[in-house]
Coordinates of C-alpha atoms and ligand atoms in Angstrom, one line a residue:
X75 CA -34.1 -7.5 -13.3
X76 CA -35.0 -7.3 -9.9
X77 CA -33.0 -8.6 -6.7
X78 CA -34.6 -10.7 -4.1
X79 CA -33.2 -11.4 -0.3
X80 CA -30.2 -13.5 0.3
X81 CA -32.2 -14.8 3.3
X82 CA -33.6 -12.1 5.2
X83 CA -36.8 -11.2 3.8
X84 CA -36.6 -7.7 5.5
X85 CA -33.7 -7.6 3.0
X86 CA -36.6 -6.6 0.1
X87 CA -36.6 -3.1 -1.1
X88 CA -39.5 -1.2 -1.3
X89 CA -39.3 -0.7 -5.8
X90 CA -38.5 -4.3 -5.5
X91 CA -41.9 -5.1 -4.4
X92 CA -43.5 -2.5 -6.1
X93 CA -42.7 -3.5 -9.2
X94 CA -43.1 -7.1 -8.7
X95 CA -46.9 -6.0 -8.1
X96 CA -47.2 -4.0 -11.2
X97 CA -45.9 -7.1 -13.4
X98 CA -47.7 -8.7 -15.8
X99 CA -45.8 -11.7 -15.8
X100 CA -42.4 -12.9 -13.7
X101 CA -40.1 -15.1 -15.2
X102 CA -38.7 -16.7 -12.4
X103 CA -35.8 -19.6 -11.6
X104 CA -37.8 -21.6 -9.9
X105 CA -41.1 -21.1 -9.9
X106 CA -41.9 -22.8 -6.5
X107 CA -38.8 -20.0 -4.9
X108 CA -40.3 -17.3 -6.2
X109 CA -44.1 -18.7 -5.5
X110 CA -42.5 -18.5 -1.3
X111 CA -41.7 -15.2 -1.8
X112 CA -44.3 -13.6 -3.6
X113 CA -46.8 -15.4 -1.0
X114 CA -44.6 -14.3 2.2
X115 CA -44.6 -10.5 0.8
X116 CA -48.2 -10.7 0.0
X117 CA -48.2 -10.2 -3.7
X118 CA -51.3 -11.3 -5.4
X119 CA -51.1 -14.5 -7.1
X120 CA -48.8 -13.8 -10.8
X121 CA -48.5 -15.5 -13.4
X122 CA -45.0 -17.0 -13.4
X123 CA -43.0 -18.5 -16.0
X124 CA -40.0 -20.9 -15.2
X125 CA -36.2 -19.5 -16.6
X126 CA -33.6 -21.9 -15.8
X127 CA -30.3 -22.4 -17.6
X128 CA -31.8 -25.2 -19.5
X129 CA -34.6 -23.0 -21.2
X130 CA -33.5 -19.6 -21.0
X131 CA -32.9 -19.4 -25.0
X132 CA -36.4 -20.3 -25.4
X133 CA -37.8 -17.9 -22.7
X134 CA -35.5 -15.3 -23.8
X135 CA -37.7 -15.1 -27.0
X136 CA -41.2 -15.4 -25.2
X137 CA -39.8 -12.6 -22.7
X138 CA -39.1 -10.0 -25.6
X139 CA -42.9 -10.9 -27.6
X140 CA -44.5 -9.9 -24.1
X141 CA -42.3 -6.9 -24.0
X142 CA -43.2 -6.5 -27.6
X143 CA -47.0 -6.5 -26.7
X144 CA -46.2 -4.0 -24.2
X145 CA -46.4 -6.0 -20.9
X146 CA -43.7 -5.3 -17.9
X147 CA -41.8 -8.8 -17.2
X148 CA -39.7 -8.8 -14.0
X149 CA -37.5 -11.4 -14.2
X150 CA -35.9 -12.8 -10.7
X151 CA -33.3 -15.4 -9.2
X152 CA -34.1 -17.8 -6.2
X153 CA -32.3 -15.4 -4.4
X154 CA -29.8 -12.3 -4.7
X155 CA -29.1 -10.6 -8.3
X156 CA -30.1 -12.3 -11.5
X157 CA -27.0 -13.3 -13.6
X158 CA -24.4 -13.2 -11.1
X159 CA -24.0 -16.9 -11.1
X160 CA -27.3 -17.2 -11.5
X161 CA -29.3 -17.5 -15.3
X162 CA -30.7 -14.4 -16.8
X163 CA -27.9 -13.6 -19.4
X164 CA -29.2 -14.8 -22.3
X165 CA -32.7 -12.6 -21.3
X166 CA -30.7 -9.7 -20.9
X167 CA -29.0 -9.8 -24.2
X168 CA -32.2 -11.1 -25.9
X169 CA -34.2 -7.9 -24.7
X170 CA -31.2 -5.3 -25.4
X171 CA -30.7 -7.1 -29.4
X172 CA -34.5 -6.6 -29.5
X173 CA -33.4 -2.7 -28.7
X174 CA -36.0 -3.1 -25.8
X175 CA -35.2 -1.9 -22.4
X176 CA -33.6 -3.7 -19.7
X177 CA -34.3 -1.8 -15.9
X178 CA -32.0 -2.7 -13.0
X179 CA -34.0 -3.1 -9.8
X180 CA -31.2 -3.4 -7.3
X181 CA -31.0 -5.2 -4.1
X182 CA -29.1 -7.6 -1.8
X183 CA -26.2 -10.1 -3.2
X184 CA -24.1 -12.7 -1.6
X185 CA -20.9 -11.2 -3.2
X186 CA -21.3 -7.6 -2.0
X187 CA -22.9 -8.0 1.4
X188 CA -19.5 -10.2 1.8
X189 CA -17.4 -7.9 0.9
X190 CA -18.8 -5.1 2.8
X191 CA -17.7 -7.2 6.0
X192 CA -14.3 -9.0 4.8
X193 CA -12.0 -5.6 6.0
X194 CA -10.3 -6.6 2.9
X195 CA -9.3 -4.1 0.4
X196 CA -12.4 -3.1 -1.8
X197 CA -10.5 -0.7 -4.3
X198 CA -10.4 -3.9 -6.7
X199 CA -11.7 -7.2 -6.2
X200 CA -12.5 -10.1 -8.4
X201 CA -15.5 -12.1 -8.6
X202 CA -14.9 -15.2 -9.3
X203 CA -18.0 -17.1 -8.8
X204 CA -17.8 -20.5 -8.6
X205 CA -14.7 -22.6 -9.2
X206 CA -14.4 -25.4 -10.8
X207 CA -15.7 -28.8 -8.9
X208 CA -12.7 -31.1 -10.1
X209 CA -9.6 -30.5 -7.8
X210 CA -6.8 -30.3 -10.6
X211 CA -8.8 -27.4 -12.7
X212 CA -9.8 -25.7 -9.5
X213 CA -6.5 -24.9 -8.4
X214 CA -5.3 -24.2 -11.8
X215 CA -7.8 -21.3 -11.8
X216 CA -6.7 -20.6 -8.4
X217 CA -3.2 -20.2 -9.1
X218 CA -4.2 -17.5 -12.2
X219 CA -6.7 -15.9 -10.4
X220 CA -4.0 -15.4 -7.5
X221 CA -1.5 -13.5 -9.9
X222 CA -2.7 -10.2 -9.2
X223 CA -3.2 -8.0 -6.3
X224 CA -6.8 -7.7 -5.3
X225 CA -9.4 -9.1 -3.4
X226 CA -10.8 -12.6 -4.6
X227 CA -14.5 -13.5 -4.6
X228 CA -15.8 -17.0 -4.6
X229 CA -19.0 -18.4 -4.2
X230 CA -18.3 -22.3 -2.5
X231 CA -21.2 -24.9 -2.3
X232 CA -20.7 -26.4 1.8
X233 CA -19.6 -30.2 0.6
X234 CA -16.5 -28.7 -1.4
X235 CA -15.7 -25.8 1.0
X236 CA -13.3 -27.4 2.7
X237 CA -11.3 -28.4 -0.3
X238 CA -11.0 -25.6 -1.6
X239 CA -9.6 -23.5 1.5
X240 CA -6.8 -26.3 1.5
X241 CA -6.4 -25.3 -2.2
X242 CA -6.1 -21.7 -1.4
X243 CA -3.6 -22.2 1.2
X244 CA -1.3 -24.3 -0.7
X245 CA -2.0 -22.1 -4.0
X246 CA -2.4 -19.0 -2.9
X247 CA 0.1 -19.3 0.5
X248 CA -0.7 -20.4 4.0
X249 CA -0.3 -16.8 4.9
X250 CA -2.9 -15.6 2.6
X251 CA -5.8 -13.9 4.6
X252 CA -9.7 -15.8 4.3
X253 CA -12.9 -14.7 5.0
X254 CA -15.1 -17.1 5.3
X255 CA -18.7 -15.7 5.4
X256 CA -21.4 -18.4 5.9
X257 CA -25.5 -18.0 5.9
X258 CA -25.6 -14.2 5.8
X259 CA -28.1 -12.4 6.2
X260 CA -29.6 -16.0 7.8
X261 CA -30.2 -17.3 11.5
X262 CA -26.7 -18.7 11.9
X263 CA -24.8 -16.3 10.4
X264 CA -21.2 -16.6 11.2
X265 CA -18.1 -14.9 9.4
X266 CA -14.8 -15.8 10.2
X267 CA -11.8 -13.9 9.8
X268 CA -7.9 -15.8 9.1
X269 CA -4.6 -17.3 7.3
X270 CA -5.2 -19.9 4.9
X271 CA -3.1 -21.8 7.1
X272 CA -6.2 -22.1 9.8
X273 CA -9.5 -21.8 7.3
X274 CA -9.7 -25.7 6.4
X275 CA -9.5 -26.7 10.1
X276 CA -12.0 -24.3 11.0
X277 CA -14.3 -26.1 8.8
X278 CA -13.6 -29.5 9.5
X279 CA -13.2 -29.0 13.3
X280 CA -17.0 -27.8 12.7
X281 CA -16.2 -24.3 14.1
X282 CA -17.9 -22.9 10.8
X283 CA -20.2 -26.2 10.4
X284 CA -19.9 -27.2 6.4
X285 CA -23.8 -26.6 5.8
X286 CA -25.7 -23.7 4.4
X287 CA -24.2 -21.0 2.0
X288 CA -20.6 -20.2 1.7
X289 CA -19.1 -17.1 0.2
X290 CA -14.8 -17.1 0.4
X291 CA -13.0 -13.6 0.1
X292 CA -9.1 -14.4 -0.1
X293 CA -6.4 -11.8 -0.2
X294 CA -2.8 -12.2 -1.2
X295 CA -0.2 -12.4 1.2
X296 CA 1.5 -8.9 2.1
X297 CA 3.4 -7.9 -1.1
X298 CA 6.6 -6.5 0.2
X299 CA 10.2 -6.2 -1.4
X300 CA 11.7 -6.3 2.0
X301 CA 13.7 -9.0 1.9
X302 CA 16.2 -9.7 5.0
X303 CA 19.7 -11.1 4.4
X304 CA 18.4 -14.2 6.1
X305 CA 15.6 -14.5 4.2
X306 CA 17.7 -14.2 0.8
X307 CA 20.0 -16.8 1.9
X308 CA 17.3 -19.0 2.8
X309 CA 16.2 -18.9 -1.1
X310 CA 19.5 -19.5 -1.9
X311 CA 20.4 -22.4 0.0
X312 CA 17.4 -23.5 -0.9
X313 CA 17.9 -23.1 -5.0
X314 CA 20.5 -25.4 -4.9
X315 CA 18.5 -28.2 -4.2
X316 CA 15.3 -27.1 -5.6
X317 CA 13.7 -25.4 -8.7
X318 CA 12.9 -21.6 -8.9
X319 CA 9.7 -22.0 -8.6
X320 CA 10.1 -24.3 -5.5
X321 CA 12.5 -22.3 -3.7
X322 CA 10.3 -19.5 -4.0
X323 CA 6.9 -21.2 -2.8
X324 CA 9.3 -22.4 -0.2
X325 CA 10.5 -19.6 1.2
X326 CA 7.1 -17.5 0.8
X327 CA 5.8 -20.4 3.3
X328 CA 8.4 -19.3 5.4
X329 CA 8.7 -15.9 5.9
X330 CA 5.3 -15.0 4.5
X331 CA 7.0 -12.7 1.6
X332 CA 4.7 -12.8 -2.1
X333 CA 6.2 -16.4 -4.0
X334 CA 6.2 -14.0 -7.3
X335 CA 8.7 -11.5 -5.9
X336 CA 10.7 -14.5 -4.6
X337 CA 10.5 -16.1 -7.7
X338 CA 11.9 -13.4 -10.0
X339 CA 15.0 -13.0 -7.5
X340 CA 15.6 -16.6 -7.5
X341 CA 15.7 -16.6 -11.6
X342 CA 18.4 -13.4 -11.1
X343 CA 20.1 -15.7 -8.4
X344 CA 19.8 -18.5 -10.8
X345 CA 21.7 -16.6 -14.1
X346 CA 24.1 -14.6 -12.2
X347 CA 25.2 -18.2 -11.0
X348 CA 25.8 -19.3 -14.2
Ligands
SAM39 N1 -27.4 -14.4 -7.5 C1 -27.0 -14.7 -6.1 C2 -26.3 -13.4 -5.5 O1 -26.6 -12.3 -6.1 O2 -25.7 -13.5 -4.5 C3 -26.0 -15.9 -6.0 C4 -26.6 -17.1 -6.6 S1 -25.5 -18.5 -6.5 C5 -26.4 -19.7 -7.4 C6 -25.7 -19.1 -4.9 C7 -24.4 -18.9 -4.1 O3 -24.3 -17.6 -3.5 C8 -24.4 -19.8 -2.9 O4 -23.9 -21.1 -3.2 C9 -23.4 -19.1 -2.0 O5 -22.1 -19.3 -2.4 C10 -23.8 -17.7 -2.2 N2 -24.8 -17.2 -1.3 C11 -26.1 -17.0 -1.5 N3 -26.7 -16.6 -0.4 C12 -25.8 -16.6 0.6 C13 -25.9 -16.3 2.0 N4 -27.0 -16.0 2.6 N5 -24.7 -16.4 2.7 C14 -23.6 -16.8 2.1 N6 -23.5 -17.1 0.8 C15 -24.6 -17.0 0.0

């Protein structure tokens, strides 16, 4: 399984090309991608075989009889690591059923190289991958995505990108922090540092133009249990027009404190009222 640039051809490791030399056959994504790149790092012409999502069962089975027969298949991505977001599963777990043996060849990928940048915390983070394109599902997976502490990672294709930083500021809060990191690694790279609360406009005011490739790292508001007098009787003035859940997205908006702490003091508000 061998990583390929993100961009930046200078991005290719030295085993990477190695052992793209010394293969008998690369299964590739598209065969056309990995044609470019085997031309532009001057690799002698291979034989290629195409591995796309719609054929990969198939493949997967032509892939283990040549590692049967004792050839070396590298198989590749159009860019970055195979299988994150990208086909190559169904290979993998083809080659290990066939107790055969699967090599990591690693190298450059969107996710990681973002990360490295956001100044978000790495100590846990969630890859997320792409969410889903229709807006109701996406911010249901938003909203239980957001429900734990840690750094979300989310691959965006530029026509949606927009979207779904309004999604993460009105799931996630407005005072949630974005990164927004667009064509790494690329001629125009640009990454942009923010609240939710700004990250749309920045896209749609064309300070981060909505073309290229989009990776979105989103952290949760500051948890904090420090809740002010005011702040409490903001949630409470609030809860009696409003429901829990409302009153607490409410005042999170407000004074930037996590909605889930707010909302388990408004259900103790709620029953010590009753
Ligand atoms: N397997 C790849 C990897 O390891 O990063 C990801 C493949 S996925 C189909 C492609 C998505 O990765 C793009 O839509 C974008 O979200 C992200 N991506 C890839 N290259 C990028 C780059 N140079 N800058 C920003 N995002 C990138």
């Amino acid at each position: 399984m061998v990583a390929t640039p993100i961009g930046n051809l200078a991005d290719v490791t030295y085993r990477a090309v190695d052992v793209m030399r010394k293969a008998d056959v690369i299964a590739a994504e598209d065969t056309r991608v990995t044609g470019r790149l085997l031309a532009a790092l001057d690799i002698e012409e291979k034989p290629l075989i195409a591995c796309h999502d719609h054929n990969e069962e198939v493949v997967a089975r032509e892939i283990v009889d040549r590692l049967r027969g004792g050839q070396q298949v590298v198989l590749v991505s159009d860019a970055g690591t195979p299988l994150i977001s990208d086909p190559g599963y169904r290979v993998v777990n083809a080659v290990i059923e066939a107790q055969l043996g699967v090599i990591p060849v690693p190298g450059p990928s969107a996710a990681m190289a973002a990360l490295s940048v956001s100044g978000m915390s790495t100590d846990s983070f969630l890859f997320c991958g792409f969410l889903p394109s229709k807006k109701t599902a996406r911010r249901t997976r938003l909203s239980e995505l957001s429900s734990g502490v840690t750094t979300l990672v989310l691959y965006e294709a530029p026509h949606r990108v927009s979207e779904t930083l309004r999604d993460i500021a009105e799931v996630v809060g407005a005072t949630a922090r974005v990164v927004i990191c667009r064509e790494m690694t690329k001629r125009y790279e640009q990454i942009w540092r923010g609240d939710a609360s700004d990250a749309a406009r920045v896209i749609e005011t064309g300070v981060v133009p909505d073309r290229g490739e989009f990776v979105l790292l989103v952290s949760s508001p500051e948890v904090t249990n420090d809740l002010s007098a005011s702040d409490q009787r903001l949630l409470e003035v609030l809860l009696s027009e409003l429901s829990p859940s409302s009153a607490a997205r409410v005042t999170s908006e407000v004074t930037g404190i996590d909605r889930r702490i707010l909302y388990e003091l408004a259900m103790v508000i709620k029953e010590a009222k009753r």
